Amino acid sequence: MGVVQRFERRLEGLVQGAFAKAFGGWVEPVEVAAALTREAADKKAIIAAGRVMVPNAYVVELGPSDAERLREYDEPLRKELATMVQETAAEQGWSFVGPVEVTFTETKDLPTGQFRVRSSVVADGAARPAVPLLLNGQARLIEDEREIPLGRRCVLGRGAEADVQLTDIGASRLHAELRQVEDHHELHDLGSTNGTLVNGRQVAAATLTDGDRITIGTTTFVFRTGR
């Protein structure tokens, strides 16, 4: 029995009940599981002594309808998906630099039944607690129709190790970091080549307020406090 099949078997108890109603005709958990396996395989990298490393932090982007139906089952499904990724890695001989985490986020540009997966490498001890799906009052970044929930720490950059990966050639691999400090968020430039702008002004660090515009290269995010 393969990894994805074992995942299905463990999920049967949930799927036979309310879980089936939540996902019937929408994004299916098994589809997400298969996509995570492909993402890990696509992003694997050979490091010292032939060791193969794969990402350990995965974000599944869902459209509004699927996100709403998933919300109630967020935690148990994330745990099962993380277990599935770990089992796949064990079978393939892959390794991680930190705990495996799977989180969900809502993206307005995705129609019902479609989703995207992105991943990053988060070193052991640096991994953040998993962010529940679209908490009320949660701070976020908005880029066009895309919304990115913010936890205690979020690194933006062009490298695979960034939490939010940018395809912008004006971005450094690890360009800037947003940090939650008590009841507010701060932006810190991480020694980027081209600098970081807040409302058109280059900054090394800044305390963010609702509506601030953060520009990295040609990419601009709007910061929202969620309050």
Coordinates of C-alpha atoms in Angstrom, one line a residue, residues 37-170:
T37 CA 4.2 14.7 -2.7
R38 CA 4.9 16.3 -6.2
E39 CA 6.0 19.5 -4.6
A40 CA 8.5 17.7 -2.3
A41 CA 9.9 15.8 -5.3
D42 CA 10.2 18.9 -7.5
K43 CA 12.0 20.9 -4.8
K44 CA 14.4 18.2 -3.6
A45 CA 18.1 19.2 -3.4
I46 CA 21.2 17.1 -3.0
I47 CA 23.4 18.5 -0.2
A48 CA 26.6 17.2 1.5
A49 CA 27.4 13.5 1.4
G50 CA 24.6 12.8 -1.1
R51 CA 21.9 13.7 1.4
V52 CA 18.7 14.7 -0.3
M53 CA 16.8 17.5 1.4
V54 CA 13.2 18.5 0.7
P55 CA 11.0 21.5 2.0
N56 CA 9.4 21.1 5.4
A57 CA 6.9 24.0 5.3
Y58 CA 4.0 23.7 2.9
V59 CA 1.2 26.2 2.2
V60 CA -1.9 25.2 0.3
E61 CA -3.7 28.1 -1.3
L62 CA -7.5 27.6 -1.7
G63 CA -10.3 29.7 -3.3
P64 CA -12.9 31.3 -1.0
S65 CA -15.5 28.5 -1.3
D66 CA -13.1 25.7 -0.6
A67 CA -11.5 27.7 2.2
E68 CA -14.8 28.2 3.9
R69 CA -15.6 24.5 3.8
L70 CA -12.2 23.5 5.1
R71 CA -12.1 25.9 8.0
E72 CA -13.7 23.5 10.5
Y73 CA -11.4 20.6 9.6
D74 CA -8.2 22.6 9.4
E75 CA -6.2 21.1 12.2
P76 CA -6.8 17.4 11.7
L77 CA -6.3 17.5 8.0
R78 CA -3.1 19.5 8.3
K79 CA -1.7 16.9 10.7
E80 CA -2.6 14.0 8.4
L81 CA -1.0 15.8 5.4
A82 CA 2.2 16.5 7.4
T83 CA 2.3 12.8 8.4
M84 CA 1.9 11.8 4.7
V85 CA 4.8 14.0 3.7
Q86 CA 7.0 12.5 6.4
E87 CA 6.1 9.0 5.3
T88 CA 6.9 9.8 1.7
A89 CA 10.2 11.2 2.7
A90 CA 11.0 8.1 4.7
E91 CA 10.3 5.8 1.7
Q92 CA 12.4 8.0 -0.6
G93 CA 15.3 8.6 1.7
W94 CA 14.7 12.3 1.9
S95 CA 15.4 14.5 4.9
F96 CA 14.2 17.8 6.4
V97 CA 15.9 20.6 8.3
G98 CA 13.0 21.0 10.7
P99 CA 9.5 19.8 11.6
V100 CA 7.1 19.3 8.7
E101 CA 4.2 21.8 8.7
V102 CA 1.2 22.1 6.4
T103 CA -1.0 25.3 6.5
F104 CA -3.9 26.6 4.5
T105 CA -4.6 30.1 3.2
E106 CA -7.4 31.7 1.1
T107 CA -6.6 33.2 -2.3
K108 CA -9.4 35.1 -4.0
D109 CA -8.2 34.4 -7.6
L110 CA -8.7 30.6 -7.3
P111 CA -12.1 29.2 -8.4
T112 CA -13.9 26.4 -6.5
G113 CA -12.1 23.0 -6.9
Q114 CA -8.7 24.5 -7.7
F115 CA -5.7 25.0 -5.4
R116 CA -2.0 25.8 -5.4
V117 CA 0.9 24.5 -3.3
R118 CA 4.1 26.4 -2.4
S119 CA 6.8 25.3 -0.1
S120 CA 9.9 26.5 1.8
V121 CA 12.8 25.3 4.0
V122 CA 12.5 26.4 7.6
A123 CA 15.3 25.5 9.9
D124 CA 14.6 23.5 13.1
G125 CA 13.8 26.0 15.9
A126 CA 12.8 28.7 13.4
A127 CA 9.5 27.1 12.3
R128 CA 6.5 29.1 13.3
P129 CA 3.4 27.6 14.8
A130 CA 1.0 26.6 12.1
V131 CA -1.3 29.6 11.2
P132 CA -5.0 28.6 11.2
L133 CA -6.9 29.4 8.0
L134 CA -7.8 33.1 7.8
L135 CA -8.3 34.0 11.5
N136 CA -10.6 36.9 12.1
G137 CA -8.6 39.9 12.9
Q138 CA -5.4 38.4 11.5
A139 CA -2.9 40.7 9.9
R140 CA -2.1 40.1 6.3
L141 CA -0.4 41.3 3.1
I142 CA -2.4 41.9 0.0
E143 CA -0.9 41.7 -3.5
D144 CA -3.6 42.3 -6.2
E145 CA -6.2 39.6 -5.4
R146 CA -3.8 37.4 -3.2
E147 CA -4.0 37.6 0.6
I148 CA -1.1 36.3 2.7
P149 CA -1.9 35.8 6.4
L150 CA 0.9 36.8 8.7
G151 CA 2.1 34.9 11.8
R152 CA 4.8 36.0 14.2
R153 CA 7.5 36.0 11.5
C154 CA 7.4 36.1 7.7
V155 CA 10.4 36.4 5.4
L156 CA 9.9 37.7 1.8
G157 CA 12.4 37.0 -0.9
R158 CA 13.4 35.4 -4.2
G159 CA 15.0 32.3 -2.5
A160 CA 13.3 29.0 -1.9
E161 CA 13.9 29.4 1.8
A162 CA 11.7 32.5 2.0
D163 CA 8.2 32.1 3.4
V164 CA 6.7 34.2 0.6
Q165 CA 8.7 33.6 -2.6
L166 CA 8.9 36.5 -5.2
T167 CA 9.6 36.0 -8.8
D168 CA 10.8 39.7 -9.0
I169 CA 14.4 40.0 -10.2
G170 CA 14.7 43.1 -8.0

